CSV table of C-alpha atoms in Angstrom, one decimal:
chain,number,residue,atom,x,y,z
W,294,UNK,CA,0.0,0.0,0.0
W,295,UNK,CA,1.3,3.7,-1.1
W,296,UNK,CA,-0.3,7.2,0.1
W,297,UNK,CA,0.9,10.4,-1.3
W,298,UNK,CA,1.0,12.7,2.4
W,299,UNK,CA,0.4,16.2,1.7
W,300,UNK,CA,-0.8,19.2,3.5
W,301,UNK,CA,-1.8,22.4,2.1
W,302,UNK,CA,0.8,25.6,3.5
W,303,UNK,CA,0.0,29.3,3.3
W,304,UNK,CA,2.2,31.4,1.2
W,305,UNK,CA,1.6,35.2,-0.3
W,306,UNK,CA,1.2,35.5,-3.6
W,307,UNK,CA,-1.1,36.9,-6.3
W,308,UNK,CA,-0.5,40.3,-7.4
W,309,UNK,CA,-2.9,41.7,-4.6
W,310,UNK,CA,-0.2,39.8,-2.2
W,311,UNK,CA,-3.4,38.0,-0.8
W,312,UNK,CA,-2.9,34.5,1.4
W,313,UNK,CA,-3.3,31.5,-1.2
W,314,UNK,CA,-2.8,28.1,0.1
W,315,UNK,CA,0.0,26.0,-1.8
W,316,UNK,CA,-0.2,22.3,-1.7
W,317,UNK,CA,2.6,20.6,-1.0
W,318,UNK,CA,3.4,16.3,-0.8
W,319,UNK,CA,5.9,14.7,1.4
W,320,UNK,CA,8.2,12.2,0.2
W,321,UNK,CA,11.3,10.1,1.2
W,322,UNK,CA,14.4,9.4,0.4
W,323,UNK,CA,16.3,5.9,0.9
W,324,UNK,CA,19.6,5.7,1.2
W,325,UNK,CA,22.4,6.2,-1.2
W,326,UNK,CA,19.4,7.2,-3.6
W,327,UNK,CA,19.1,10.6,-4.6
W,328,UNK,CA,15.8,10.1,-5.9
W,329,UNK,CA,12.3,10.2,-4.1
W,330,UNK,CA,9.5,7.9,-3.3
W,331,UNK,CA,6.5,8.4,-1.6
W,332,UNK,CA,5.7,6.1,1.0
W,333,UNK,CA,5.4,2.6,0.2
W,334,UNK,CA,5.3,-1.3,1.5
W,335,UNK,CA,3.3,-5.1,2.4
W,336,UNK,CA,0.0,-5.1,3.3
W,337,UNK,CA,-0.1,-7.5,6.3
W,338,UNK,CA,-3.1,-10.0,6.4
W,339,UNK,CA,-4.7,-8.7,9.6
W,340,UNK,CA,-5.0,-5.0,8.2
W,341,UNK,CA,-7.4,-3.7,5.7
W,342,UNK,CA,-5.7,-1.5,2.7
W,343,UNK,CA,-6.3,2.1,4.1
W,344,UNK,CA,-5.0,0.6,7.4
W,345,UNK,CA,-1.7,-0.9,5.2
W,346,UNK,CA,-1.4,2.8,3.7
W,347,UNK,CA,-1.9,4.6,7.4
W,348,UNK,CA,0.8,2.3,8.9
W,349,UNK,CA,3.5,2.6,6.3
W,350,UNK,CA,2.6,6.2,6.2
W,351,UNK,CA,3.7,6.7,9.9
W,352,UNK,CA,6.5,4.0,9.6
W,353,UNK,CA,8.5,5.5,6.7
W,354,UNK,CA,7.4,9.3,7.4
W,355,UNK,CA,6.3,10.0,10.6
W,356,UNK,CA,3.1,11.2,9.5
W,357,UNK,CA,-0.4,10.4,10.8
W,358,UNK,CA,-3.5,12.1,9.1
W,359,UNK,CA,-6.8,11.6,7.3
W,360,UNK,CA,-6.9,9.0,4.6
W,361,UNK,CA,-8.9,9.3,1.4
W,362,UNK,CA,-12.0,6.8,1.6
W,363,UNK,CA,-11.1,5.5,-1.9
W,364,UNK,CA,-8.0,4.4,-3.3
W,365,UNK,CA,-6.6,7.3,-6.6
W,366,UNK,CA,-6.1,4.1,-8.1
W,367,UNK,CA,-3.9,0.9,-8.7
W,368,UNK,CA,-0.9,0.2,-10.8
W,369,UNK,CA,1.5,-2.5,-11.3
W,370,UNK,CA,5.3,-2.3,-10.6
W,371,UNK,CA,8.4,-4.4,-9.9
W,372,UNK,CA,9.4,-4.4,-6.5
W,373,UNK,CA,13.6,-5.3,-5.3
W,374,UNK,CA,12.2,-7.3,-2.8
W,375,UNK,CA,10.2,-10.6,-3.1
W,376,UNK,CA,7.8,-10.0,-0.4
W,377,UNK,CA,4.7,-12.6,0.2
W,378,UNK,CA,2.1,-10.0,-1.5
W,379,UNK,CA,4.5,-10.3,-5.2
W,380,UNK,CA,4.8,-13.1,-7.6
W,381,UNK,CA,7.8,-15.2,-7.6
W,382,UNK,CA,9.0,-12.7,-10.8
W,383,UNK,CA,8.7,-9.5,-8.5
W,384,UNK,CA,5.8,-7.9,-9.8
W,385,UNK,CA,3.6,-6.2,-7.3
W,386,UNK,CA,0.0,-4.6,-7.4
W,387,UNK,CA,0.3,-1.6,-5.5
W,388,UNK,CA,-2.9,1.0,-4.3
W,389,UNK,CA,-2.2,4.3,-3.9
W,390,UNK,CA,-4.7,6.8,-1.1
W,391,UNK,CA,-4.2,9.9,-0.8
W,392,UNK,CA,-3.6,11.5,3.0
W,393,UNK,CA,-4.2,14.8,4.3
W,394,UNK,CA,-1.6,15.2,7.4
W,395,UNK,CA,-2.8,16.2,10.2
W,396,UNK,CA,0.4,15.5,12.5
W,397,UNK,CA,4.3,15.4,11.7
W,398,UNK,CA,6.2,13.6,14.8
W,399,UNK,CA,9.5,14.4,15.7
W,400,UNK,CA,10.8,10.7,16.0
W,401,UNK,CA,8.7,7.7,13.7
W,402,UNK,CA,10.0,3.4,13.5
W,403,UNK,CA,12.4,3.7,10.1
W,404,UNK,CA,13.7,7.3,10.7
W,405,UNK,CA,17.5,6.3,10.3
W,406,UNK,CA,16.6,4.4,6.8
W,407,UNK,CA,14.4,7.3,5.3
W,408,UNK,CA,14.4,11.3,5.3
W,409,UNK,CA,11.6,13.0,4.5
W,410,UNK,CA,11.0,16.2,2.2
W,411,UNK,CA,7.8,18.6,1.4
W,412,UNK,CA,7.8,19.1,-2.1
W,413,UNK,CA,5.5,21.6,-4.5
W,414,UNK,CA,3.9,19.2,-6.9
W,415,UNK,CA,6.6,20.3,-9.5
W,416,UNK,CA,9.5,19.7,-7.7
W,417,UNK,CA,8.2,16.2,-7.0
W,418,UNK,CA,7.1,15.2,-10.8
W,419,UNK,CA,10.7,16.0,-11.3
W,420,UNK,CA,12.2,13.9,-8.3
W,421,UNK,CA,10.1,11.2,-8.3
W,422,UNK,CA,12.2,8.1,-9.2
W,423,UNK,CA,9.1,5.9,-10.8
W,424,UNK,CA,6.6,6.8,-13.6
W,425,UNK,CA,3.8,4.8,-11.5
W,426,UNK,CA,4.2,7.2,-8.7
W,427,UNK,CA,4.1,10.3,-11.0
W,428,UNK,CA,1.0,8.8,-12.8
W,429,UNK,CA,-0.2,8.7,-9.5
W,430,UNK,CA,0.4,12.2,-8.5
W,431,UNK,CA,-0.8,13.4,-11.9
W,432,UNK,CA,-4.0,11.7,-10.9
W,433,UNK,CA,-4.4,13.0,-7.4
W,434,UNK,CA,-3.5,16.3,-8.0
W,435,UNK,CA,-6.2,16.8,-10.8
W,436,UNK,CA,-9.1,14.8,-7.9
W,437,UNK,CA,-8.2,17.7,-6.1
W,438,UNK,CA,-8.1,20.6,-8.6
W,439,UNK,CA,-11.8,19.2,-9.4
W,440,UNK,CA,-12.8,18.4,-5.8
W,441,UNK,CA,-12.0,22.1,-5.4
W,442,UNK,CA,-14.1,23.4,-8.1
W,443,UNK,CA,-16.4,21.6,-7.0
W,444,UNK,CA,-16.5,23.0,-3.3
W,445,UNK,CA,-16.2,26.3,-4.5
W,446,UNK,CA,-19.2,26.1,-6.8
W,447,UNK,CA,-21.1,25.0,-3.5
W,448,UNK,CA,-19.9,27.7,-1.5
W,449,UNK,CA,-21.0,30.4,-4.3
W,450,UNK,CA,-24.6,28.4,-4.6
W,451,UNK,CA,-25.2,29.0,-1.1
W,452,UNK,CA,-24.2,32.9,-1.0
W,453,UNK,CA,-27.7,35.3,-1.0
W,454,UNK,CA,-28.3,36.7,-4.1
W,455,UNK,CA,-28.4,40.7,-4.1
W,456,UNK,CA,-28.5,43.2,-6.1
W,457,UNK,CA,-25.2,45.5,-7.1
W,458,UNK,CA,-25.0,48.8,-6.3
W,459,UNK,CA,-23.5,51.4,-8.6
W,460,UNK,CA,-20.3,51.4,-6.1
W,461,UNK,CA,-19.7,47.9,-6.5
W,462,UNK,CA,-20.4,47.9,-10.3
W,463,UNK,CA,-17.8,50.9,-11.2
W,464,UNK,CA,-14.7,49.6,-12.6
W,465,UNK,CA,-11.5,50.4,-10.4
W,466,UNK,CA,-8.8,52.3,-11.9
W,467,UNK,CA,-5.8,50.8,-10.5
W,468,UNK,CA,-5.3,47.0,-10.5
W,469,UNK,CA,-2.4,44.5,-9.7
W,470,UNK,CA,0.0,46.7,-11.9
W,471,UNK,CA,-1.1,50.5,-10.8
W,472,UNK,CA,-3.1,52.8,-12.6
W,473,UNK,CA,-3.0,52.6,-16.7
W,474,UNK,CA,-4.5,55.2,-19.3
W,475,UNK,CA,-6.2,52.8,-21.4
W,476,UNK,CA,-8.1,51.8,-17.8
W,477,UNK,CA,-8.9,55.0,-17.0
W,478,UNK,CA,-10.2,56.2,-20.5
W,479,UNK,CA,-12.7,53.1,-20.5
W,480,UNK,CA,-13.9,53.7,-16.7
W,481,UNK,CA,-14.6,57.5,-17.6
């Protein structure tokens, strides 16, 4: 079972310098690998999948947070390791949740074999050392873009309706870049 851990940071940006929230994913590194992974391993027989993708979440990371109900997906890969859940050949069906985390410790079971990072989504397409696990973030990170919309399409459903006053309907003449002529002319 994988999970893609990620949390969603405040940063300044826009050209009104407003407070956006940028999402970031935690992965680790293994060592003598410069590469990234997000966190990975067996699924033992007593434990369902989401509890699988929990455990190894706090085992490899040190993270603990909410899991997605569903599974972004499954995908097939080769795994070093010929653990019970593999074919004799290596080959491994993997399940991949998403986590929101809710809580970073200080000290988690396989700290001295992996470091952890917080990466923008960029930085970790690049880093990512298996096209599964990018296919999997592509996948997650577009859930989200339209689980998004789709919250902020509720939240604009449930504002009252009113009517706009002249005030409110008279165009501004400065905007993110000052004030410009060609604004001002079509404002007047």
């Amino acid at each position: 079972m994988q999970c893609i851990p990620y949390k969603f940071e405040k940063s300044v940006g826009g050209c009104n310098r407003s407070m956006e929230k940028e999402l970031l994913v935690l992965m680790i590194s293994s060592p003598s690998r410069d590469d990234l992974v997000f966190p990975k391993g067996g699924w033992e027989d007593d434990e369902t999948m989401s509890e699988a993708a929990c455990r190894e979440a706090w085992e490899e990371a040190g993270v603990k947070g909410v899991l997605g109900e569903t599974p972004l997906g499954d995908w097939e890969f080769r795994s070093k390791s010929k653990q019970n859940s593999c074919s004799l050949q290596g080959g491994c069906r993997g399940f991949m949740f998403a986590m929101e985390v809710t809580e970073e410790l200080d000290s988690w079971p396989e700290q001295a074999n992996y470091g952890r990072k917080w990466l923008t989504k960029e930085e970790a397409f690049r880093v990512c050392r298996y096209d599964w696990m990018r296919e999997a973030l592509k996948k997650f990170v577009t859930a989200l873009a339209e689980s998004r919309e789709n919250d902020t399409i509720k939240e604009l459903e449930e504002l009252p309706l009113r009517p706009i006053s002249e005030v409110e309907h008279q165009m501004p003449s400065q905007g993110c870049f000052g004030s410009h002529p060609s604004i001002q002319q079509l404002a007047a």
